Tab-separated table of C-alpha atoms in Angstrom:
chain	number	residue	atom	x	y	z
A	1	MET	CA	22.190	0.144	18.092
A	2	SER	CA	23.162	-1.342	14.063
A	3	VAL	CA	23.848	-4.468	12.633
A	4	ALA	CA	26.972	-3.650	10.075
A	5	VAL	CA	24.332	-5.464	7.057
A	6	LEU	CA	24.335	-3.455	3.583
A	7	ASP	CA	21.138	-3.494	1.822
A	8	GLN	CA	21.869	-5.838	-1.449
A	9	LYS	CA	20.126	-5.973	-4.942
A	10	ALA	CA	18.458	-8.766	-5.776
A	11	SER	CA	21.792	-10.141	-7.973
A	12	GLU	CA	22.528	-10.962	-4.054
A	13	ILE	CA	19.772	-12.875	-2.803
A	14	PRO	CA	21.140	-14.389	1.242
A	15	THR	CA	19.890	-17.306	2.527
A	16	ALA	CA	16.648	-17.299	4.503
A	17	LYS	CA	19.355	-18.641	6.759
A	18	GLU	CA	21.338	-15.772	6.560
A	19	LEU	CA	17.798	-13.253	6.756
A	20	VAL	CA	17.159	-15.082	10.289
A	21	ALA	CA	20.719	-14.567	11.989
A	22	ARG	CA	20.386	-10.615	11.114
A	23	ALA	CA	17.027	-10.107	12.543
A	24	ALA	CA	18.593	-12.562	15.819
A	25	ALA	CA	21.668	-10.760	15.979
A	26	MET	CA	18.960	-7.056	16.294
A	27	VAL	CA	16.839	-8.554	19.300
A	28	PRO	CA	18.920	-7.344	22.060
A	29	GLY	CA	19.856	-3.708	20.563
A	30	LEU	CA	15.486	-4.323	20.592
A	31	ARG	CA	15.183	-5.055	23.403
A	32	ALA	CA	16.850	-2.552	25.225
A	33	ARG	CA	14.924	0.315	23.453
A	34	ALA	CA	11.510	-1.542	23.242
A	35	ASP	CA	10.354	0.762	26.082
A	36	ALA	CA	11.864	4.270	24.920
A	37	ILE	CA	9.735	2.804	22.033
A	38	GLU	CA	6.817	1.513	23.218
A	39	GLU	CA	6.942	5.654	25.649
A	40	ALA	CA	7.123	7.321	22.137
A	41	ARG	CA	4.488	5.847	20.713
A	42	ARG	CA	6.265	5.120	17.270
A	43	VAL	CA	8.773	3.670	16.223
A	44	PRO	CA	12.018	5.545	14.440
A	45	ASP	CA	13.316	6.103	11.415
A	46	ASP	CA	16.343	3.979	12.440
A	47	VAL	CA	15.099	1.482	13.226
A	48	ILE	CA	12.839	0.606	9.853
A	49	ASP	CA	15.964	2.147	8.181
A	50	MET	CA	18.094	-0.867	9.826
A	51	PHE	CA	15.418	-3.104	8.852
A	52	ARG	CA	15.607	-1.446	5.296
A	53	GLU	CA	19.117	-2.126	5.172
A	54	ALA	CA	18.932	-5.974	6.934
A	55	GLY	CA	16.777	-6.965	3.700
A	56	PHE	CA	13.485	-7.342	5.332
A	57	PHE	CA	11.889	-5.518	2.804
A	58	ARG	CA	13.342	-7.953	-0.324
A	59	ILE	CA	12.040	-10.763	1.102
A	60	LEU	CA	8.668	-10.228	-0.457
A	61	GLN	CA	8.745	-7.935	-2.604
A	62	PRO	CA	8.838	-8.977	-6.029
A	63	LYS	CA	12.058	-9.611	-8.298
A	64	LYS	CA	11.225	-7.488	-10.969
A	65	TYR	CA	11.214	-4.624	-8.892
A	66	GLY	CA	14.532	-5.285	-6.857
A	67	GLY	CA	13.760	-7.751	-4.433
A	68	TRP	CA	14.017	-10.739	-3.819
A	69	GLU	CA	10.226	-13.224	-3.597
A	70	MET	CA	11.004	-15.268	-1.527
A	71	ASN	CA	8.715	-18.075	0.057
A	72	PRO	CA	6.253	-16.194	2.985
A	73	ILE	CA	8.058	-18.639	5.417
A	74	VAL	CA	10.266	-17.342	5.251
A	75	PHE	CA	9.158	-13.361	6.432
A	76	MET	CA	7.560	-15.049	9.301
A	77	ARG	CA	11.048	-16.720	10.695
A	78	VAL	CA	12.754	-12.652	10.376
A	79	LEU	CA	9.272	-12.273	11.957
A	80	GLY	CA	9.448	-14.144	14.958
A	81	GLU	CA	12.755	-13.289	15.553
A	82	LEU	CA	11.879	-9.504	15.471
A	83	GLY	CA	9.632	-10.215	18.369
A	84	ARG	CA	11.686	-11.381	20.492
A	85	GLY	CA	12.946	-7.624	21.169
A	86	CYS	CA	10.654	-5.459	20.294
A	87	CYS	CA	7.411	-6.121	20.067
A	88	ALA	CA	5.838	-2.435	18.516
A	89	SER	CA	8.943	-3.138	16.369
A	90	ALA	CA	8.411	-6.195	15.233
A	91	TRP	CA	4.954	-5.185	14.720
A	92	ALA	CA	5.552	-2.389	12.105
A	93	MET	CA	7.935	-4.904	10.483
A	94	MET	CA	5.556	-7.078	10.206
A	95	ILE	CA	3.261	-5.138	8.759
A	96	LEU	CA	4.914	-2.448	6.465
A	97	GLY	CA	6.713	-5.364	5.426
A	98	VAL	CA	3.904	-8.523	4.174
A	99	HIS	CA	2.562	-5.645	1.725
A	100	ASN	CA	5.417	-6.019	-0.657
A	101	TRP	CA	3.803	-9.650	-1.172
A	102	GLU	CA	0.449	-7.880	-2.078
A	103	PHE	CA	1.818	-6.113	-5.500
A	104	GLY	CA	2.648	-9.908	-6.840
A	105	VAL	CA	-1.210	-10.643	-7.459
A	106	MET	CA	-1.825	-7.036	-8.807
A	107	ASP	CA	-1.666	-5.305	-12.104
A	108	ASP	CA	2.132	-4.963	-12.588
A	109	ARG	CA	1.540	-0.913	-13.164
A	110	ALA	CA	0.680	-0.680	-9.740
A	111	ALA	CA	4.339	-1.495	-8.902
A	112	GLN	CA	5.352	1.018	-10.715
A	113	ASP	CA	3.587	3.242	-9.603
A	114	VAL	CA	5.104	3.004	-6.311
A	115	TRP	CA	7.960	1.240	-7.041
A	116	GLY	CA	9.308	2.972	-10.354
A	117	GLU	CA	11.281	5.283	-9.401
A	118	ASP	CA	12.727	3.864	-5.644
A	119	ASP	CA	12.102	0.199	-5.163
A	120	GLN	CA	12.321	0.963	-1.426
A	121	THR	CA	9.646	3.220	-0.840
A	122	ILE	CA	7.530	1.589	1.933
A	123	ILE	CA	3.423	1.070	2.745
A	124	ALA	CA	1.268	1.250	4.859
A	125	SER	CA	-2.373	0.142	5.277
A	126	SER	CA	-6.201	0.427	6.564
A	127	TYR	CA	-7.855	-2.954	6.158
A	128	PRO	CA	-11.330	-2.182	8.087
A	129	PRO	CA	-13.962	-2.156	5.333
A	130	VAL	CA	-15.096	0.511	7.187
A	131	GLY	CA	-15.638	4.149	4.582
A	132	GLU	CA	-17.555	4.644	1.016
A	133	LEU	CA	-15.980	2.964	-2.489
A	134	THR	CA	-17.877	4.510	-4.944
A	135	LYS	CA	-17.460	2.822	-8.579
A	136	VAL	CA	-16.080	5.509	-11.174
A	137	GLU	CA	-14.999	5.349	-15.193
A	138	GLY	CA	-11.460	4.119	-14.921
A	139	GLY	CA	-12.028	3.483	-11.346
A	140	TRP	CA	-12.856	4.047	-7.300
A	141	ARG	CA	-13.658	6.974	-5.323
A	142	LEU	CA	-12.956	5.973	-1.841
A	143	LYS	CA	-13.350	8.199	1.068
A	144	GLY	CA	-13.952	7.825	5.497
A	145	ARG	CA	-11.672	7.370	7.935
A	146	TRP	CA	-9.482	4.375	8.382
A	147	PRO	CA	-8.647	3.408	12.408
A	148	THR	CA	-5.208	1.089	13.140
A	149	SER	CA	-2.293	2.156	10.657
A	150	SER	CA	0.245	0.374	12.018
A	151	GLY	CA	3.640	2.117	11.100
A	152	SER	CA	1.247	4.800	9.686
A	153	ASP	CA	4.571	7.458	9.806
A	154	HIS	CA	6.865	5.657	7.816
A	155	GLY	CA	4.314	5.117	4.450
A	156	ALA	CA	4.434	7.079	1.062
A	157	TRP	CA	1.405	4.979	0.298
A	158	ALA	CA	-1.484	3.032	2.247
A	159	PHE	CA	-3.054	0.331	0.899
A	160	ILE	CA	-6.966	0.936	2.444
A	161	GLY	CA	-9.773	-1.703	2.842
A	162	ALA	CA	-13.547	-1.238	1.585
A	163	LEU	CA	-16.430	-2.719	0.518
A	164	GLU	CA	-17.781	-3.279	-3.351
A	165	ARG	CA	-21.719	-3.072	-3.454
A	166	ASN	CA	-23.739	-3.297	-5.735
A	167	GLU	CA	-27.243	-1.033	-7.158
A	168	LYS	CA	-28.697	-2.541	-3.625
A	169	GLY	CA	-26.007	-2.209	-1.449
A	170	VAL	CA	-24.799	-5.443	-0.577
A	171	PRO	CA	-22.269	-6.224	-1.114
A	172	ILE	CA	-20.677	-8.150	-3.200
A	173	ASP	CA	-16.280	-8.424	-2.814
A	174	ARG	CA	-13.660	-7.113	-0.276
A	175	HIS	CA	-11.177	-4.857	-2.478
A	176	ALA	CA	-7.813	-3.238	-0.826
A	177	LEU	CA	-7.094	-0.382	-2.920
A	178	LEU	CA	-3.530	2.020	-2.859
A	179	VAL	CA	-3.530	5.262	-1.873
A	180	LYS	CA	-0.941	7.830	-2.487
A	181	ARG	CA	0.195	9.963	0.483
A	182	GLU	CA	-1.066	13.069	-0.198
A	183	ASP	CA	-4.790	11.948	-0.321
A	184	TYR	CA	-4.713	10.991	2.964
A	185	GLU	CA	-4.424	12.979	7.201
A	186	ILE	CA	-2.333	10.561	9.745
A	187	ILE	CA	-4.691	11.433	12.954
A	188	ASP	CA	-2.784	10.796	16.157
A	189	ASP	CA	-5.414	8.990	17.947
A	190	TRP	CA	-3.062	5.579	19.124
A	191	TYR	CA	-3.561	5.179	22.822
A	192	THR	CA	-3.271	1.977	23.881
A	193	PHE	CA	-2.576	-0.308	26.340
A	194	GLY	CA	-0.280	-2.819	24.539
A	195	LEU	CA	1.750	-2.511	21.293
A	196	SER	CA	1.503	1.700	21.904
A	197	GLY	CA	4.872	1.462	20.073
A	198	THR	CA	3.710	0.575	16.936
A	199	GLY	CA	1.637	4.579	16.470
A	200	SER	CA	-1.840	2.643	14.824
A	201	LYS	CA	-3.110	6.153	13.295
A	202	SER	CA	-6.296	5.800	11.932
A	203	LEU	CA	-6.328	7.491	8.118
A	204	LEU	CA	-8.496	9.837	6.719
A	205	ILE	CA	-9.562	10.000	3.338
A	206	LYS	CA	-11.885	13.225	2.665
A	207	ASP	CA	-12.316	12.091	-0.702
A	208	ALA	CA	-9.850	9.890	-3.833
A	209	PHE	CA	-9.775	8.561	-7.175
A	210	ILE	CA	-8.500	4.875	-6.729
A	211	PRO	CA	-7.628	4.358	-11.048
A	212	ASP	CA	-8.687	0.289	-11.207
A	213	HIS	CA	-4.913	-0.655	-11.747
A	214	ARG	CA	-4.141	0.271	-7.470
A	215	ALA	CA	-6.972	-2.153	-6.519
A	216	HIS	CA	-7.807	-5.656	-6.079
A	217	SER	CA	-10.098	-8.335	-4.542
A	218	MET	CA	-9.013	-10.425	-1.651
A	219	ILE	CA	-10.768	-13.007	-2.003
A	220	ASP	CA	-11.440	-13.907	-5.116
A	221	TYR	CA	-8.570	-16.231	-5.100
A	222	LYS	CA	-8.675	-17.578	-9.096
A	223	MET	CA	-5.028	-19.037	-11.036
A	224	ASP	CA	-3.449	-17.014	-13.266
A	225	ASP	CA	0.279	-16.587	-14.710
A	226	ARG	CA	1.331	-14.918	-11.231
A	227	PRO	CA	5.314	-16.123	-10.235
A	228	THR	CA	4.836	-19.266	-7.418
A	229	ASN	CA	5.421	-17.578	-3.956
A	230	TYR	CA	2.030	-14.939	-4.856
A	231	LEU	CA	-0.385	-18.152	-5.828
A	232	PHE	CA	-0.887	-18.809	-1.739
A	233	PRO	CA	-4.013	-17.616	-0.231
A	234	PHE	CA	-3.329	-13.210	0.686
A	235	ALA	CA	-5.552	-14.451	3.332
A	236	MET	CA	-3.452	-17.088	4.364
A	237	VAL	CA	-0.014	-14.501	4.094
A	238	PHE	CA	-1.545	-11.583	6.426
A	239	TYR	CA	-2.885	-14.194	8.528
A	240	SER	CA	-0.062	-16.232	9.439
A	241	SER	CA	2.072	-13.168	9.130
A	242	VAL	CA	0.536	-11.599	12.664
A	243	SER	CA	0.729	-14.962	14.224
A	244	SER	CA	4.213	-15.268	13.144
A	245	VAL	CA	5.662	-12.269	14.850
A	246	ILE	CA	3.258	-13.466	18.232
A	247	ILE	CA	5.318	-16.355	17.771
A	248	GLY	CA	8.052	-14.122	18.384
A	249	PHE	CA	6.177	-12.021	21.707
A	250	ALA	CA	5.913	-14.454	23.493
A	251	GLN	CA	8.981	-16.322	22.881
A	252	GLY	CA	10.913	-13.352	23.922
A	253	ALA	CA	8.265	-13.600	27.365
A	254	ILE	CA	10.040	-17.113	27.460
A	255	ASP	CA	13.890	-15.235	27.097
A	256	VAL	CA	12.993	-12.802	30.170
A	257	PHE	CA	11.638	-15.128	32.717
A	258	ILE	CA	14.597	-17.909	32.095
A	259	ASP	CA	16.885	-14.507	32.733
A	260	GLN	CA	15.196	-13.443	35.311
A	261	MET	CA	14.114	-17.073	37.221
A	262	GLN	CA	18.251	-18.373	36.854
A	263	VAL	CA	18.826	-15.601	39.688
A	264	ARG	CA	15.546	-15.079	41.180
A	265	VAL	CA	15.604	-15.832	45.043
A	266	ASP	CA	12.879	-16.726	46.723
A	267	ASN	CA	12.254	-13.160	49.211
A	268	GLY	CA	10.994	-15.538	52.412
A	269	SER	CA	12.914	-18.930	52.455
A	270	GLY	CA	15.993	-17.553	50.627
A	271	ALA	CA	15.954	-20.817	47.927
A	272	ALA	CA	16.699	-20.374	44.481
A	273	THR	CA	13.244	-20.240	42.023
A	274	ARG	CA	15.441	-21.875	39.663
A	275	LEU	CA	14.448	-24.804	41.977
A	276	SER	CA	10.560	-24.633	42.336
A	277	PRO	CA	8.826	-27.145	40.434
A	278	TYR	CA	5.690	-24.659	40.608
A	279	VAL	CA	8.536	-22.182	38.356
A	280	LYS	CA	9.524	-25.546	36.261
A	281	ASP	CA	6.192	-26.136	35.399
A	282	ARG	CA	4.915	-23.317	34.162
A	283	LEU	CA	8.209	-22.348	32.170
A	284	ALA	CA	7.655	-25.938	30.146
A	285	ASN	CA	3.824	-25.728	29.180
A	286	ALA	CA	5.086	-22.228	27.620
A	287	VAL	CA	7.479	-22.975	25.731
A	288	ALA	CA	5.363	-26.533	25.158
A	289	LYS	CA	2.567	-24.029	23.670
A	290	VAL	CA	5.451	-21.689	21.680
A	291	ARG	CA	6.622	-24.389	19.933
A	292	ALA	CA	3.584	-25.817	19.017
A	293	SER	CA	2.361	-23.215	17.093
A	294	GLN	CA	5.457	-22.960	15.662
A	295	ALA	CA	5.722	-26.181	14.348
A	296	ARG	CA	1.827	-25.555	13.644
A	297	MET	CA	3.074	-22.305	10.973
A	298	GLU	CA	5.798	-24.905	10.171
A	299	GLN	CA	4.042	-27.701	9.024
A	300	MET	CA	0.754	-25.488	7.155
A	301	MET	CA	3.423	-23.144	5.319
A	302	ALA	CA	5.304	-26.712	4.109
A	303	HIS	CA	2.186	-28.667	2.810
A	304	CYS	CA	0.610	-25.657	1.013
A	305	THR	CA	4.440	-24.506	-0.138
A	306	GLN	CA	4.532	-28.091	-2.114
A	307	ILE	CA	0.446	-27.042	-3.038
A	308	VAL	CA	1.454	-23.626	-4.862
A	309	GLU	CA	4.852	-25.246	-6.591
A	310	ARG	CA	2.386	-27.706	-8.696
A	311	ARG	CA	0.922	-24.328	-10.479
A	312	GLU	CA	-1.807	-24.917	-8.024
A	313	LEU	CA	-4.609	-22.901	-5.494
A	314	VAL	CA	-4.821	-24.348	-2.116
A	315	SER	CA	-8.279	-25.837	-1.773
A	316	THR	CA	-10.975	-23.870	0.163
A	317	GLU	CA	-11.207	-27.214	2.776
A	318	ASP	CA	-7.369	-26.864	3.751
A	319	ARG	CA	-7.620	-23.084	3.815
A	320	ILE	CA	-10.899	-22.795	6.273
A	321	HIS	CA	-8.584	-25.490	7.881
A	322	TYR	CA	-5.325	-23.276	8.109
A	323	MET	CA	-7.166	-19.935	9.198
A	324	LEU	CA	-8.467	-21.513	12.905
A	325	ASP	CA	-4.454	-23.018	12.688
A	326	MET	CA	-3.782	-19.394	12.570
A	327	ALA	CA	-6.032	-17.719	14.716
A	328	ARG	CA	-4.990	-20.244	17.764
A	329	ILE	CA	-1.394	-19.108	17.202
A	330	GLY	CA	-2.954	-15.683	19.468
A	331	ARG	CA	-5.029	-17.770	21.848
A	332	GLU	CA	-2.447	-20.011	22.456
A	333	CYS	CA	0.866	-17.406	23.323
A	334	GLU	CA	-1.073	-15.481	25.084
A	335	GLU	CA	-1.608	-18.275	27.325
A	336	ALA	CA	2.053	-19.238	27.162
A	337	VAL	CA	2.782	-15.501	28.797
A	338	LEU	CA	0.143	-14.845	30.751
A	339	THR	CA	1.339	-18.736	32.644
A	340	LEU	CA	5.095	-16.943	32.807
A	341	TYR	CA	3.304	-13.861	34.441
A	342	LYS	CA	1.959	-15.597	36.571
A	343	CYS	CA	5.329	-16.450	38.347
A	344	THR	CA	6.592	-13.270	38.473
A	345	GLY	CA	4.960	-11.979	41.806
A	346	ALA	CA	4.701	-8.405	42.688
A	347	ARG	CA	7.897	-8.184	40.632
A	348	GLY	CA	5.270	-8.290	37.739
A	349	VAL	CA	3.177	-5.252	38.079
A	350	TYR	CA	6.204	-2.342	37.737
A	351	LYS	CA	6.642	-1.687	34.509
A	352	SER	CA	10.539	-2.158	34.549
A	353	ASN	CA	9.578	-5.401	34.220
A	354	PRO	CA	10.279	-6.461	30.329
A	355	ILE	CA	7.948	-9.016	31.312
A	356	GLN	CA	5.270	-6.975	32.104
A	357	ARG	CA	4.988	-5.044	28.301
A	358	TYR	CA	5.596	-8.980	26.468
A	359	LEU	CA	2.034	-9.567	28.705
A	360	ARG	CA	0.368	-6.061	27.266
A	361	ASP	CA	1.097	-6.349	23.686
A	362	THR	CA	0.351	-10.521	23.552
A	363	LEU	CA	-3.019	-8.541	24.930
A	364	VAL	CA	-3.000	-6.952	22.321
A	365	ALA	CA	-2.258	-8.674	19.515
A	366	ALA	CA	-4.188	-12.069	19.837
A	367	ASN	CA	-7.463	-9.404	19.985
A	368	HIS	CA	-6.583	-8.377	16.401
A	369	VAL	CA	-8.462	-10.387	14.041
A	370	THR	CA	-6.602	-12.883	12.581
A	371	GLN	CA	-6.210	-13.878	15.889
A	372	ASP	CA	-10.431	-14.906	16.646
A	373	ALA	CA	-9.865	-18.146	17.178
A	374	ASP	CA	-13.915	-18.864	18.355
A	375	ASN	CA	-15.321	-16.993	14.874
A	376	ASN	CA	-12.606	-19.037	12.699
A	377	ALA	CA	-13.954	-21.831	15.026
A	378	GLY	CA	-18.065	-21.717	13.920
A	379	ALA	CA	-16.834	-20.563	10.426
A	380	LEU	CA	-14.469	-24.653	10.555
A	381	GLY	CA	-17.610	-26.210	12.102
A	382	GLY	CA	-19.832	-24.335	9.732
A	383	TYR	CA	-18.332	-25.571	7.131
A	384	LEU	CA	-18.013	-29.483	7.989
A	385	LEU	CA	-21.395	-29.547	9.532
A	386	SER	CA	-22.871	-28.097	6.395
A	387	GLY	CA	-20.703	-26.476	3.322
A	388	GLU	CA	-21.020	-23.097	5.060
A	389	LEU	CA	-18.870	-20.448	4.429
A	390	PRO	CA	-18.322	-17.095	6.154
A	391	PRO	CA	-19.003	-14.225	3.876
A	392	LEU	CA	-16.305	-12.398	2.075
A	393	LEU	CA	-13.232	-14.773	3.716
A	394	TYR	CA	-12.899	-16.832	1.369
A	395	GLU	CA	-14.675	-16.570	-1.938
A	396	LYS	CA	-16.608	-13.778	-3.519
A	397	PRO	CA	-21.009	-13.910	-3.355
A	398	LYS	CA	-22.424	-16.356	-6.168
A	399	ALA	CA	-24.897	-13.844	-8.466
A	400	ASP	CA	-28.677	-13.448	-8.373
């Protein structure tokens, strides 16, 4: 599988339409390899290289480090196309690629450390704040074991999530810390029923020092002189990237469903399955859910783009509404794929039927913390009723 696209530097920036077309051209090849990638439990190096050569890692990368510094919606549209082909490969591209946006909100020295010699170095991550973080002179000490680092085999660095606590042990901030590959061990424990091909292994850090310039708060959202496309809230960019790739999974299931039902014949009656009102109804309702999800994401990004282009921050009220909008995408795409799956009958239980893989991958993806529609609904309801906000997500706690 290959796509005839040579990597381009920042001086040769393609249009958003061109980038989406490159992703769309990869769909047949990715779909053909999806089963093998699932079996291997990791995305092959040549697939990551293909994404790199197509320029997908440059979409969110700052211009000063060889990137194209584009609006995040371009990245999201590319992910939606890739998700139609191989869910695992698209997921790895999403996780590994979104990190390049993160450098736009950090101290320039962090990007220099990573991209000073090679501006195509890839960064992995594990953001759950499960380890132990200690403030020391000039930086932080970090240790622990972090789960689900998707595409970790491809990363030369990793962003690690951790909580900063005060002297009483109360969390006061949530940080992402940039850790060198030699400071963590990859633990191969990724045995799952869905998204198996993402290689989302655990990272073990026995004890690492991270200088201050390689860390940033994930919740301290404030104005400074960073470029416009880095004024979006961190959580919004990350959450909506996950949502966009799940839209791609659901669209992939729709594509395959149409292909199958156009030629399928009912075993009992001999009638063409495509003529069944039941099949037509389920297909149309699945399409409506996926289109609504895509439209909601596009509307959110268009509105927020207007805000940041005025050099303003997205308000808390907008953010808490949009977090639920993004989380519901996972649920609605999951419902769409399940709706289609119920039409497949016994054919759908065989692993040889790609519908089953799209279903399993979508179910697992919709379990991601970014797609937690229940807690995000509770957060929005609480905010609307009393102005309360969930801790360590929208703002740092006020000092006692």
